[in-house]
């Protein structure tokens, strides 16, 4: 399930507007205090609460219209509920407009669509939400209180679905009023997950791969949140109490964290507890009571907890959070007009100023690091400790990184962009070349997998299956996979060159039919000459043949899943990378970037 549009009419505190939500995983609803951020989220949550905010003018009807997209499995569930309820209205379309109209003077609430009533009522049936969690939502209100309680004994039932359902129902009931975050939530869940990840299964006596992956992802999110501290596992010396590890070798209990850190950890545990199968997460002011640096890390950690294809919608006016979100994923609310999306960095700065922040508050950190993707923003702070003082922003690709660095280069802040090698790409503009670092490999995954010390760390951590437990054996498997994907890299480089000449929608370089799809483009448009395609493929093949290594040509992310599945018991490549990085390998490929980061930070202290 995904909410794609919201239309509001005569809602108190909101201008009438039709909003289209971006396709990405994260959307921020931003604006100064009093512009209606919480009210807009209440309109979204009306699917589950059954009510809409009060009208601006009680003499007229107020309406909330939500456009919702359903998967085939969700439609099957709705059809089954429709039959059980006796409506027998048939299968609804994949995209449905759900309308709620409230008549203020009479107090009557009308519901729609009348031709598919099940699409409305299904969201308020706990039995359906329990069986089909993708129809449910994770909600956290802005008004939150921290209740100190002990975690109690270790209980693997903490991982059961009904515990997640209970937490969600409690949160929704606090959509108006204060939600409670119990200190015990984080530690009870984390201890249960830690134990479950280490217990053998009945089939082969080894640990369960799914639970091990879940623990690795959860621990990575926690470590990112409380950096430079880290979450320790249960041990024989501490079999019941989790410890927070501090640089230098000491540790302390979870209860000794700050109230802001404990609140953020409870939010993380609630999201991870409920994230399996859930589609939508709505958070009102995730930064409330939190330091700006902790707020930005919380959003990155939340992203780790979201399932693939999930949708996170949050209300905030904090630059510390908004800096990590692409402009097109920010919906701006104002006192003077209807909500709208922002499109440029200039719009972003204007948004900050309208919310009462100075442009110098852009990062709330010692420096800004702009990277291409989520993986880079996740692992770089763990590989380069100095980045704990930086705000890391994912721009979504090479060109957006360069545009962001160019747009912010004149501001008085230390900024550094990190881009992939991208053979055949346009050179970095001279004006910002000193502010950009380029990997020697096609992506960061390739940087790590091509480093012998990284591979040795995986072996030393007992993360590799015995037949592959030597560096030469791992490199041989990597070489095999690189060669398997070499043709895809040729097509990617060729398409990159062709894109410079002709702005058309070129096919993906991935898959068995990639070459035939590219050849089929010839002659489809007047500006596409078959000779140009042949010439680009020939030039890309020469690039491949002349390259001393396949790593600058073949993306590590293309081979990572197969590699991890073949040589380890991990089911998820990201969890494997995080497990190896947790062993803190010293990687020569990161030395140059580390030096640039340290130089920028040193300049700030002069």
Coordinates of C-alpha atoms in Angstrom, one line a residue:
X1 CA 0.0 0.0 0.0
X2 CA 1.2 3.5 -0.8
X3 CA -0.5 6.9 -0.4
X4 CA 0.1 8.8 -3.6
X5 CA -2.2 11.9 -3.3
X6 CA -3.9 13.9 -0.5
X7 CA -6.6 16.6 -1.1
X8 CA -7.8 18.7 1.7
X9 CA -10.8 21.1 1.7
X10 CA -12.0 23.4 4.5
X11 CA -9.7 21.8 7.1
X12 CA -8.9 24.1 10.0
X13 CA -5.3 25.3 10.0
X14 CA -4.6 24.1 6.4
X15 CA -5.0 25.8 3.0
X16 CA -7.0 23.8 0.5
X17 CA -4.5 21.8 -1.5
X18 CA -3.9 18.8 -3.7
X19 CA -0.6 17.1 -2.9
X20 CA 1.2 14.4 -4.9
X21 CA 3.6 12.4 -2.8
X22 CA 7.1 11.7 -4.3
X23 CA 7.9 8.2 -5.4
X24 CA 10.9 7.9 -3.0
X25 CA 10.9 6.2 0.4
X26 CA 11.1 9.4 2.4
X27 CA 8.8 12.5 2.3
X28 CA 9.2 15.5 4.7
X29 CA 6.4 17.8 5.4
X30 CA 8.2 21.0 6.4
X31 CA 7.2 24.5 7.5
X32 CA 7.3 27.0 10.3
X33 CA 5.3 26.4 13.5
X34 CA 1.6 26.8 13.0
X35 CA 1.5 26.0 9.3
X36 CA -0.4 22.8 9.8
X37 CA 2.1 20.0 9.7
X38 CA 0.5 17.9 12.4
X39 CA -2.9 18.5 10.9
X40 CA -1.8 17.3 7.5
X41 CA -0.5 14.1 9.1
X42 CA -3.8 13.7 11.0
X43 CA -5.5 13.8 7.5
X44 CA -3.2 11.0 6.4
X45 CA -3.9 9.0 9.6
X46 CA -7.7 9.4 9.1
X47 CA -7.6 6.1 7.2
X48 CA -7.0 4.4 10.6
X49 CA -8.5 6.8 13.1
X50 CA -11.8 7.1 11.3
X51 CA -12.0 10.9 11.9
X52 CA -10.7 14.0 10.2
X53 CA -9.5 17.3 11.8
X54 CA -12.1 20.0 12.6
X55 CA -13.3 22.3 9.8
X56 CA -12.1 25.8 9.2
X57 CA -15.7 26.9 8.7
X58 CA -18.3 24.8 10.4
X59 CA -21.0 26.1 8.0
X60 CA -19.4 24.2 5.2
X61 CA -18.4 20.6 4.6
X62 CA -14.8 19.6 5.2
X63 CA -13.3 16.9 3.1
X64 CA -10.1 14.7 3.1
X65 CA -9.5 12.7 -0.1
X66 CA -6.7 10.1 -0.1
X67 CA -5.5 8.3 -3.3
X68 CA -4.2 4.9 -2.3
X69 CA -2.4 2.3 -4.4
X70 CA -2.9 -1.4 -3.4
X71 CA -0.8 -4.5 -4.3
X72 CA -2.6 -7.6 -5.7
X73 CA -2.3 -9.4 -2.3
X74 CA -3.9 -6.4 -0.5
X75 CA -6.7 -6.3 -3.1
X76 CA -7.3 -10.0 -2.4
X77 CA -7.6 -9.3 1.3
X78 CA -10.1 -6.4 0.6
X79 CA -12.2 -8.6 -1.7
X80 CA -12.3 -11.3 1.0
X81 CA -13.4 -8.7 3.6
X82 CA -16.0 -7.3 1.1
X83 CA -17.6 -10.8 0.8
X84 CA -17.5 -11.5 4.5
X85 CA -19.2 -8.2 5.2
X86 CA -22.0 -8.9 2.7
X87 CA -21.4 -6.0 0.4
X88 CA -20.2 -8.1 -2.6
X89 CA -19.1 -5.1 -4.5
X90 CA -16.4 -6.9 -6.4
X91 CA -12.7 -6.2 -6.8
X92 CA -11.7 -2.6 -6.5
X93 CA -9.1 -1.0 -8.9
X94 CA -5.5 -0.9 -7.9
X95 CA -5.7 2.8 -7.2
X96 CA -8.7 4.1 -5.2
X97 CA -9.8 7.5 -3.9
X98 CA -10.9 7.2 -0.3
X99 CA -13.1 10.2 0.7
X100 CA -14.2 11.4 4.1
X101 CA -16.6 14.4 4.2
X102 CA -17.6 16.0 7.5
X103 CA -20.6 18.3 7.8
X104 CA -19.8 20.5 10.8
X105 CA -23.2 21.8 11.7
X106 CA -24.9 18.4 11.6
X107 CA -21.9 16.3 12.8
X108 CA -22.4 13.8 10.0
X109 CA -19.4 12.0 8.5
X110 CA -19.9 10.6 5.0
X111 CA -17.5 7.9 3.6
X112 CA -16.5 6.8 0.2
X113 CA -16.1 5.3 -2.3
X114 CA -19.7 3.9 -1.9
X115 CA -19.0 1.5 -4.7
X116 CA -16.1 -0.1 -2.7
X117 CA -16.8 0.4 1.0
X118 CA -14.4 -2.3 2.0
X119 CA -11.5 -0.1 0.9
X120 CA -12.4 2.3 3.7
X121 CA -13.5 0.0 6.5
X122 CA -10.6 -2.5 6.1
X123 CA -8.2 0.0 7.6
X124 CA -10.1 -0.1 10.9
X125 CA -10.5 -3.9 11.2
X126 CA -7.8 -5.1 13.6
X127 CA -8.1 -8.7 12.3
X128 CA -7.3 -7.6 8.8
X129 CA -4.5 -5.4 9.8
X130 CA -3.0 -8.3 11.8
X131 CA -3.1 -10.7 8.9
X132 CA -2.0 -8.1 6.3
X133 CA 0.4 -5.6 8.0
X134 CA 1.1 -3.8 4.8
X135 CA -2.4 -2.2 5.2
X136 CA -1.3 -0.9 8.6
X137 CA 0.8 2.2 9.5
X138 CA 3.5 2.9 12.0
X139 CA 2.7 6.2 13.7
X140 CA 4.5 8.3 16.3
X141 CA 3.0 11.5 17.6
X142 CA 4.9 14.7 18.3
X143 CA 3.7 14.7 21.9
X144 CA 5.8 11.9 23.5
X145 CA 6.7 11.2 27.1
X146 CA 9.5 8.9 28.3
X147 CA 8.4 6.5 31.0
X148 CA 11.3 4.9 32.9
X149 CA 10.6 1.1 33.4
X150 CA 12.9 -1.9 33.7
X151 CA 13.2 -4.4 30.8
X152 CA 12.2 -7.5 32.9
X153 CA 13.4 -11.1 31.9
X154 CA 14.4 -12.0 28.4
X155 CA 11.3 -12.9 26.4
X156 CA 11.5 -14.1 22.8
X157 CA 7.8 -13.3 22.5
X158 CA 8.9 -9.7 22.2
X159 CA 9.5 -10.6 18.5
X160 CA 5.9 -11.8 18.0
X161 CA 3.6 -10.0 15.6
X162 CA 1.0 -9.3 18.3
X163 CA 3.5 -7.2 20.3
X164 CA 4.1 -5.0 17.2
X165 CA 0.3 -4.7 16.6
X166 CA -0.2 -3.6 20.2
X167 CA 2.5 -0.9 20.0
X168 CA 0.9 0.4 16.8
X169 CA -2.6 0.5 18.2
X170 CA -1.3 2.4 21.3
X171 CA 0.5 4.9 19.0
X172 CA -2.6 5.5 16.9
X173 CA -4.7 6.1 19.9
X174 CA -2.4 8.9 20.8
X175 CA -2.8 10.8 17.5
X176 CA -4.5 13.4 19.7
X177 CA -2.7 13.7 23.0
X178 CA 0.6 12.3 24.3
X179 CA 2.1 9.0 23.4
X180 CA 4.2 7.1 25.9
X181 CA 7.6 5.6 25.1
X182 CA 8.6 3.1 27.8
X183 CA 12.2 2.7 28.6
X184 CA 11.7 -1.1 28.6
X185 CA 10.7 -1.2 24.9
X186 CA 14.2 -0.9 23.4
X187 CA 16.1 -3.2 25.8
X188 CA 13.4 -5.9 25.9
X189 CA 13.2 -6.1 22.1
X190 CA 17.0 -5.8 21.6
X191 CA 17.8 -8.6 24.1
X192 CA 15.2 -10.9 22.5
X193 CA 16.6 -10.2 19.0
X194 CA 20.2 -10.8 20.2
X195 CA 19.4 -14.2 21.7
X196 CA 17.2 -15.3 18.7
X197 CA 20.1 -14.4 16.3
X198 CA 22.5 -16.8 18.2
X199 CA 20.1 -19.8 18.8
X200 CA 20.6 -22.8 16.5
X201 CA 17.8 -23.9 14.2
X202 CA 16.5 -27.4 14.0
X203 CA 17.5 -28.0 10.4
X204 CA 21.3 -27.7 10.4
X205 CA 22.2 -26.6 14.0
X206 CA 23.4 -23.3 12.7
X207 CA 22.1 -19.8 13.5
X208 CA 18.9 -18.6 11.7
X209 CA 20.0 -16.5 8.8
X210 CA 16.9 -14.3 9.0
X211 CA 17.3 -13.5 12.7
X212 CA 21.0 -12.9 12.2
X213 CA 20.3 -10.5 9.4
X214 CA 17.7 -8.7 11.5
X215 CA 20.1 -8.4 14.5
X216 CA 22.9 -7.1 12.2
X217 CA 20.6 -4.5 10.7
X218 CA 19.2 -3.4 14.0
X219 CA 22.6 -3.2 15.6
X220 CA 23.9 -1.1 12.7
X221 CA 21.0 1.3 13.0
X222 CA 21.6 1.6 16.8
X223 CA 25.3 2.1 16.3
X224 CA 24.7 4.8 13.7
X225 CA 22.4 6.6 16.1
X226 CA 24.6 6.6 19.2
X227 CA 28.0 6.9 17.4
X228 CA 30.8 6.9 18.5
X229 CA 29.3 4.6 21.1
X230 CA 28.1 1.1 20.0
X231 CA 25.6 -1.5 21.2
X232 CA 27.3 -4.6 22.6
X233 CA 25.8 -8.1 22.4
X234 CA 24.8 -10.2 25.4
X235 CA 27.8 -12.2 26.7
X236 CA 28.6 -14.8 29.4
X237 CA 29.8 -11.9 31.6
X238 CA 26.6 -9.9 30.9
X239 CA 24.0 -12.5 30.0
X240 CA 20.9 -10.4 30.8
X241 CA 22.0 -6.7 30.5
X242 CA 23.0 -5.1 27.2
X243 CA 26.0 -2.8 27.4
X244 CA 26.8 0.4 25.5
X245 CA 30.5 0.2 24.4
X246 CA 32.5 3.4 24.6
X247 CA 35.7 4.1 22.6
X248 CA 38.7 3.1 24.7
X249 CA 37.2 -0.2 25.9
X250 CA 34.8 0.8 28.7
X251 CA 31.0 0.4 28.7
X252 CA 27.9 1.3 30.6
X253 CA 24.2 0.3 30.8
X254 CA 21.5 1.4 28.4
X255 CA 19.9 3.4 31.3
X256 CA 23.0 5.6 31.4
X257 CA 22.3 7.0 28.0
X258 CA 20.8 10.5 27.7
X259 CA 17.0 10.8 27.7
X260 CA 17.2 11.9 24.1
X261 CA 19.3 8.9 23.1
X262 CA 16.9 6.6 24.9
X263 CA 13.9 8.1 23.3
X264 CA 15.5 7.7 19.8
X265 CA 16.4 4.1 20.6
X266 CA 12.8 3.3 21.6
X267 CA 11.6 4.8 18.3
X268 CA 14.1 2.6 16.4
X269 CA 13.0 -0.5 18.2
X270 CA 9.4 0.1 17.6
X271 CA 10.0 0.6 13.9
X272 CA 12.2 -2.5 13.6
X273 CA 9.7 -4.5 15.6
X274 CA 6.9 -3.6 13.2
X275 CA 8.7 -3.1 10.0
X276 CA 8.4 -6.6 8.6
X277 CA 5.7 -6.3 6.0
X278 CA 4.6 -2.8 6.9
X279 CA 4.4 -0.2 4.1
X280 CA 3.8 3.2 5.8
X281 CA 5.5 5.0 8.7
X282 CA 4.3 8.4 9.8
X283 CA 6.3 10.4 12.4
X284 CA 5.3 13.9 13.7
X285 CA 8.4 15.9 14.7
X286 CA 11.0 13.1 15.0
X287 CA 13.5 15.7 16.3
X288 CA 11.4 16.7 19.3
X289 CA 13.5 16.8 22.4
X290 CA 16.6 15.7 20.4
X291 CA 19.9 17.5 19.6
X292 CA 20.2 18.4 15.9
X293 CA 23.0 15.9 15.3
X294 CA 21.0 13.1 16.9
X295 CA 17.9 14.0 14.9
X296 CA 19.8 13.6 11.6
X297 CA 21.2 10.3 12.7
X298 CA 17.8 9.1 13.8
X299 CA 16.4 9.6 10.3
X300 CA 19.2 7.6 8.7
X301 CA 18.6 4.8 11.3
X302 CA 14.9 4.8 10.5
X303 CA 15.7 4.3 6.9
X304 CA 17.5 1.1 7.8
X305 CA 14.3 -0.1 9.5
X306 CA 12.0 0.5 6.5
X307 CA 11.3 -2.4 4.2
X308 CA 12.1 -2.2 0.5
X309 CA 9.3 -0.1 -1.2
X310 CA 8.2 1.4 2.2
X311 CA 7.0 5.0 2.6
X312 CA 8.2 7.2 5.5
X313 CA 6.3 10.5 5.9
X314 CA 7.5 12.9 8.6
X315 CA 6.7 16.5 9.8
X316 CA 9.6 18.7 10.7
X317 CA 11.2 22.1 10.3
X318 CA 14.7 21.0 11.4
X319 CA 17.6 21.7 8.9
X320 CA 19.4 18.8 10.5
X321 CA 16.8 16.5 9.1
X322 CA 15.9 18.3 5.9
X323 CA 19.5 18.5 4.7
X324 CA 19.5 14.7 4.2
X325 CA 16.4 14.8 2.0
X326 CA 16.3 15.6 -1.8
X327 CA 14.4 18.9 -2.5
X328 CA 11.8 17.1 -4.6
X329 CA 10.9 15.0 -1.5
X330 CA 10.1 18.0 0.7
X331 CA 6.5 19.4 0.9
X332 CA 6.5 22.9 2.1
X333 CA 3.7 24.4 4.2
X334 CA 3.3 28.2 4.6
X335 CA 0.9 30.6 6.3
X336 CA 0.2 32.4 3.1
X337 CA -0.7 29.7 0.6
X338 CA -1.3 26.0 -0.2
X339 CA 1.3 23.3 0.3
X340 CA 3.8 22.7 -2.5
X341 CA 7.0 20.8 -3.2
X342 CA 10.4 22.6 -3.4
X343 CA 12.7 22.0 -6.3
X344 CA 16.1 23.7 -5.7
X345 CA 18.7 24.3 -3.0
X346 CA 17.6 28.0 -3.1
X347 CA 14.1 26.9 -2.2
X348 CA 15.5 24.8 0.6
X349 CA 17.4 27.8 2.1
X350 CA 14.3 29.9 1.8
X351 CA 12.4 27.3 3.7
X352 CA 15.0 27.4 6.5
X353 CA 14.8 31.1 6.7
X354 CA 11.0 31.1 6.8
X355 CA 11.2 28.6 9.7
X356 CA 13.5 31.0 11.6
X357 CA 16.9 29.4 10.8
X358 CA 20.0 31.1 9.4
X359 CA 21.6 29.7 6.3
X360 CA 24.6 28.8 8.5
X361 CA 22.4 26.3 10.3
X362 CA 22.4 24.2 7.1
X363 CA 24.3 21.3 8.5
X364 CA 24.3 21.7 12.3
X365 CA 27.6 19.7 12.0
X366 CA 31.3 20.3 11.5
X367 CA 31.1 19.5 7.8
X368 CA 28.8 18.3 5.0
X369 CA 29.6 15.1 3.1
X370 CA 27.5 14.6 0.0
X371 CA 27.4 11.0 -1.3
X372 CA 25.7 9.2 -4.2
X373 CA 23.6 6.6 -2.3
X374 CA 22.2 5.1 0.9
X375 CA 25.0 2.5 1.2
X376 CA 27.7 5.2 1.3
X377 CA 25.9 7.3 3.9
X378 CA 25.4 4.1 6.0
X379 CA 28.9 2.7 6.1
X380 CA 31.3 5.7 5.7
X381 CA 30.9 6.9 9.3
X382 CA 31.7 3.4 10.5
X383 CA 34.8 3.2 8.3
X384 CA 36.1 6.8 8.9
X385 CA 35.5 7.7 12.6
X386 CA 36.1 11.4 12.0
X387 CA 32.8 11.5 10.0
X388 CA 31.0 11.2 13.3
X389 CA 31.2 15.0 13.3
X390 CA 29.8 15.4 9.8
X391 CA 26.4 15.6 8.3
X392 CA 26.1 13.0 5.5
X393 CA 23.6 13.7 2.7
X394 CA 22.5 11.2 0.1
X395 CA 22.0 13.0 -3.2
X396 CA 21.0 10.1 -5.4
X397 CA 23.7 10.0 -8.0
X398 CA 26.9 11.5 -9.5
X399 CA 25.3 14.5 -11.1
X400 CA 23.2 15.4 -8.1
X401 CA 26.3 15.3 -5.9
X402 CA 28.2 17.7 -8.2
X403 CA 25.2 20.0 -8.5
X404 CA 24.8 20.1 -4.7
X405 CA 28.5 20.8 -4.1
X406 CA 28.3 23.5 -6.7
X407 CA 25.2 25.1 -5.2
X408 CA 26.6 25.1 -1.7
X409 CA 30.3 25.9 -2.5
X410 CA 29.9 29.6 -1.9
X411 CA 28.4 29.1 1.6
X412 CA 30.7 29.4 4.5
X413 CA 30.9 25.7 5.4
X414 CA 33.2 22.8 4.8
X415 CA 31.7 20.6 2.1
X416 CA 33.0 17.4 0.4
X417 CA 31.4 15.4 -2.4
X418 CA 32.1 11.7 -2.9
X419 CA 31.4 10.1 -6.3
X420 CA 31.9 6.7 -8.1
X421 CA 34.5 6.2 -10.7
X422 CA 32.0 6.1 -13.6
X423 CA 34.2 5.4 -16.6
X424 CA 33.3 7.7 -19.5
X425 CA 31.5 10.3 -17.3
X426 CA 32.0 14.0 -17.8
X427 CA 34.9 15.3 -15.7
X428 CA 34.3 17.1 -12.4
X429 CA 34.2 20.9 -13.0
X430 CA 37.5 22.6 -12.2
X431 CA 35.8 25.1 -9.8
X432 CA 34.8 22.3 -7.4
X433 CA 37.4 19.6 -8.1
X434 CA 39.1 20.2 -4.8
X435 CA 35.8 19.6 -3.0
X436 CA 35.1 16.2 -4.7
X437 CA 36.7 12.8 -4.0
X438 CA 36.3 10.0 -6.6
X439 CA 36.6 6.3 -5.8
X440 CA 39.0 4.2 -7.8
X441 CA 36.3 1.6 -8.2
X442 CA 32.8 1.8 -9.8
X443 CA 31.2 2.2 -6.3
X444 CA 31.9 1.9 -2.6
X445 CA 30.8 -1.8 -2.6
X446 CA 33.6 -2.4 -5.1
X447 CA 36.1 -0.4 -3.0
X448 CA 35.4 -2.7 -0.1
X449 CA 35.2 -6.0 -1.9
X450 CA 38.5 -5.3 -3.8
X451 CA 40.4 -4.7 -0.6
X452 CA 42.3 -7.7 0.8
X453 CA 42.0 -6.4 4.4
X454 CA 38.2 -6.3 4.1
X455 CA 38.2 -9.9 2.9
X456 CA 40.5 -11.0 5.6
X457 CA 38.4 -9.3 8.2
X458 CA 35.4 -11.3 7.0
X459 CA 37.4 -14.5 7.3
X460 CA 38.7 -13.6 10.8
X461 CA 35.2 -12.9 11.9
X462 CA 34.1 -16.4 10.9
X463 CA 31.6 -14.9 8.4
X464 CA 32.8 -17.0 5.5
X465 CA 31.9 -20.6 4.6
X466 CA 34.9 -23.0 5.0
X467 CA 35.4 -23.7 1.3
X468 CA 36.0 -20.0 0.7
X469 CA 37.9 -19.1 3.9
X470 CA 41.0 -17.8 2.3
X471 CA 41.7 -14.5 0.6
X472 CA 42.7 -16.2 -2.7
X473 CA 39.5 -18.2 -2.7
X474 CA 37.3 -15.2 -2.2
X475 CA 39.2 -13.2 -4.9
X476 CA 38.7 -16.1 -7.3
X477 CA 34.9 -16.0 -6.7
X478 CA 34.9 -12.2 -7.1
X479 CA 36.9 -12.5 -10.4
X480 CA 34.3 -15.0 -11.7
X481 CA 31.4 -12.7 -10.9
X482 CA 33.1 -9.6 -12.3
X483 CA 33.6 -11.4 -15.6
X484 CA 30.0 -12.5 -15.6
X485 CA 28.9 -8.9 -15.4
X486 CA 31.5 -7.4 -17.7
X487 CA 29.1 -7.1 -20.6
X488 CA 26.7 -5.1 -18.5
X489 CA 29.4 -2.6 -17.7
X490 CA 30.2 -2.2 -21.4
X491 CA 26.6 -1.4 -22.1
X492 CA 26.4 1.0 -19.1
X493 CA 29.5 2.9 -20.4
X494 CA 28.1 3.0 -23.9
X495 CA 24.7 4.3 -22.7
X496 CA 26.5 7.0 -20.7
X497 CA 28.3 8.2 -23.9
X498 CA 25.1 8.0 -25.9
X499 CA 23.2 10.0 -23.3
X500 CA 25.7 12.9 -23.8
X501 CA 24.6 13.1 -27.5
X502 CA 20.8 12.3 -27.3
X503 CA 18.4 12.9 -24.4
X504 CA 16.1 9.9 -24.8
X505 CA 15.1 7.2 -22.3
X506 CA 17.8 4.6 -22.7
X507 CA 17.3 1.0 -21.6
X508 CA 18.8 -0.5 -18.4
X509 CA 22.2 -2.1 -18.8
X510 CA 21.2 -5.0 -16.5
X511 CA 19.9 -8.4 -17.5
X512 CA 20.4 -11.0 -20.2
X513 CA 18.7 -9.0 -22.9
X514 CA 20.5 -5.7 -22.3
X515 CA 22.4 -5.7 -25.6
X516 CA 19.4 -6.6 -27.7
X517 CA 17.4 -3.8 -26.0
X518 CA 20.1 -1.3 -26.8
X519 CA 20.4 -2.5 -30.4
X520 CA 16.6 -2.2 -30.7
X521 CA 16.8 1.5 -30.0
X522 CA 18.5 2.1 -33.4
X523 CA 16.1 3.6 -35.9
X524 CA 13.3 4.2 -33.4
X525 CA 13.9 8.0 -33.5
X526 CA 15.3 10.1 -36.2
X527 CA 18.2 11.3 -34.0
X528 CA 19.3 7.7 -33.2
X529 CA 21.8 6.5 -35.8
X530 CA 22.7 2.7 -35.6
X531 CA 26.3 3.7 -36.3
X532 CA 26.4 5.8 -33.1
X533 CA 25.3 2.9 -31.0
X534 CA 27.8 0.6 -32.6
X535 CA 30.6 3.2 -32.1
X536 CA 29.7 3.7 -28.4
X537 CA 29.7 -0.1 -27.8
X538 CA 33.1 -0.4 -29.5
X539 CA 34.6 2.4 -27.5
X540 CA 33.2 0.9 -24.2
X541 CA 34.6 -2.5 -25.1
X542 CA 38.1 -0.9 -25.7
X543 CA 37.8 0.8 -22.3
X544 CA 37.1 -2.6 -20.7
X545 CA 40.0 -4.3 -22.6
X546 CA 42.5 -1.5 -21.6
X547 CA 41.4 -1.3 -18.0
X548 CA 44.0 -3.0 -15.7
X549 CA 41.2 -4.1 -13.4
X550 CA 37.5 -4.8 -13.8
X551 CA 36.7 -2.9 -10.5
X552 CA 36.5 0.6 -12.1
X553 CA 34.1 -0.9 -14.8
X554 CA 31.8 -3.3 -13.0
X555 CA 29.7 -2.1 -10.1
X556 CA 30.3 -3.9 -6.8
X557 CA 26.6 -3.7 -6.0
X558 CA 25.9 -5.8 -9.1
X559 CA 27.8 -8.8 -7.7
X560 CA 27.5 -8.2 -4.0
X561 CA 24.3 -10.3 -3.5
X562 CA 25.5 -13.3 -5.4
X563 CA 28.9 -13.1 -3.7
X564 CA 27.5 -12.9 -0.2
X565 CA 25.0 -15.7 -0.9
X566 CA 27.7 -17.9 -2.3
X567 CA 30.5 -17.5 0.3
X568 CA 28.5 -16.8 3.5
X569 CA 25.3 -17.7 5.4
X570 CA 24.0 -14.1 5.2
X571 CA 20.9 -13.6 3.2
X572 CA 21.4 -9.9 2.8
X573 CA 24.5 -8.3 1.4
X574 CA 24.1 -5.1 3.5
X575 CA 24.1 -7.1 6.7
X576 CA 27.2 -8.9 5.6
X577 CA 29.0 -5.6 4.9
X578 CA 28.0 -4.2 8.3
X579 CA 29.2 -7.3 10.0
X580 CA 32.6 -7.1 8.4
X581 CA 32.9 -3.3 9.1
X582 CA 32.0 -4.0 12.7
X583 CA 35.5 -5.6 13.0
X584 CA 37.0 -2.2 12.1
X585 CA 39.3 -3.3 9.2
X586 CA 42.0 -0.7 8.2
X587 CA 41.5 -0.2 4.4
X588 CA 44.1 1.5 2.3
X589 CA 41.5 2.6 -0.3
X590 CA 40.0 5.0 2.3
X591 CA 43.2 6.8 3.2
X592 CA 42.8 9.6 0.8
X593 CA 39.3 10.4 1.7
X594 CA 40.1 10.1 5.4
X595 CA 42.9 12.7 5.0
X596 CA 40.6 15.1 3.1
X597 CA 37.9 14.8 5.9
X598 CA 40.5 15.3 8.6
X599 CA 41.9 18.3 6.8
X600 CA 38.5 20.0 6.6
X601 CA 37.8 19.4 10.2
X602 CA 41.2 20.7 11.3
X603 CA 40.6 23.9 9.4
X604 CA 37.5 24.4 11.4
X605 CA 39.4 24.4 14.7
X606 CA 42.0 26.9 13.6

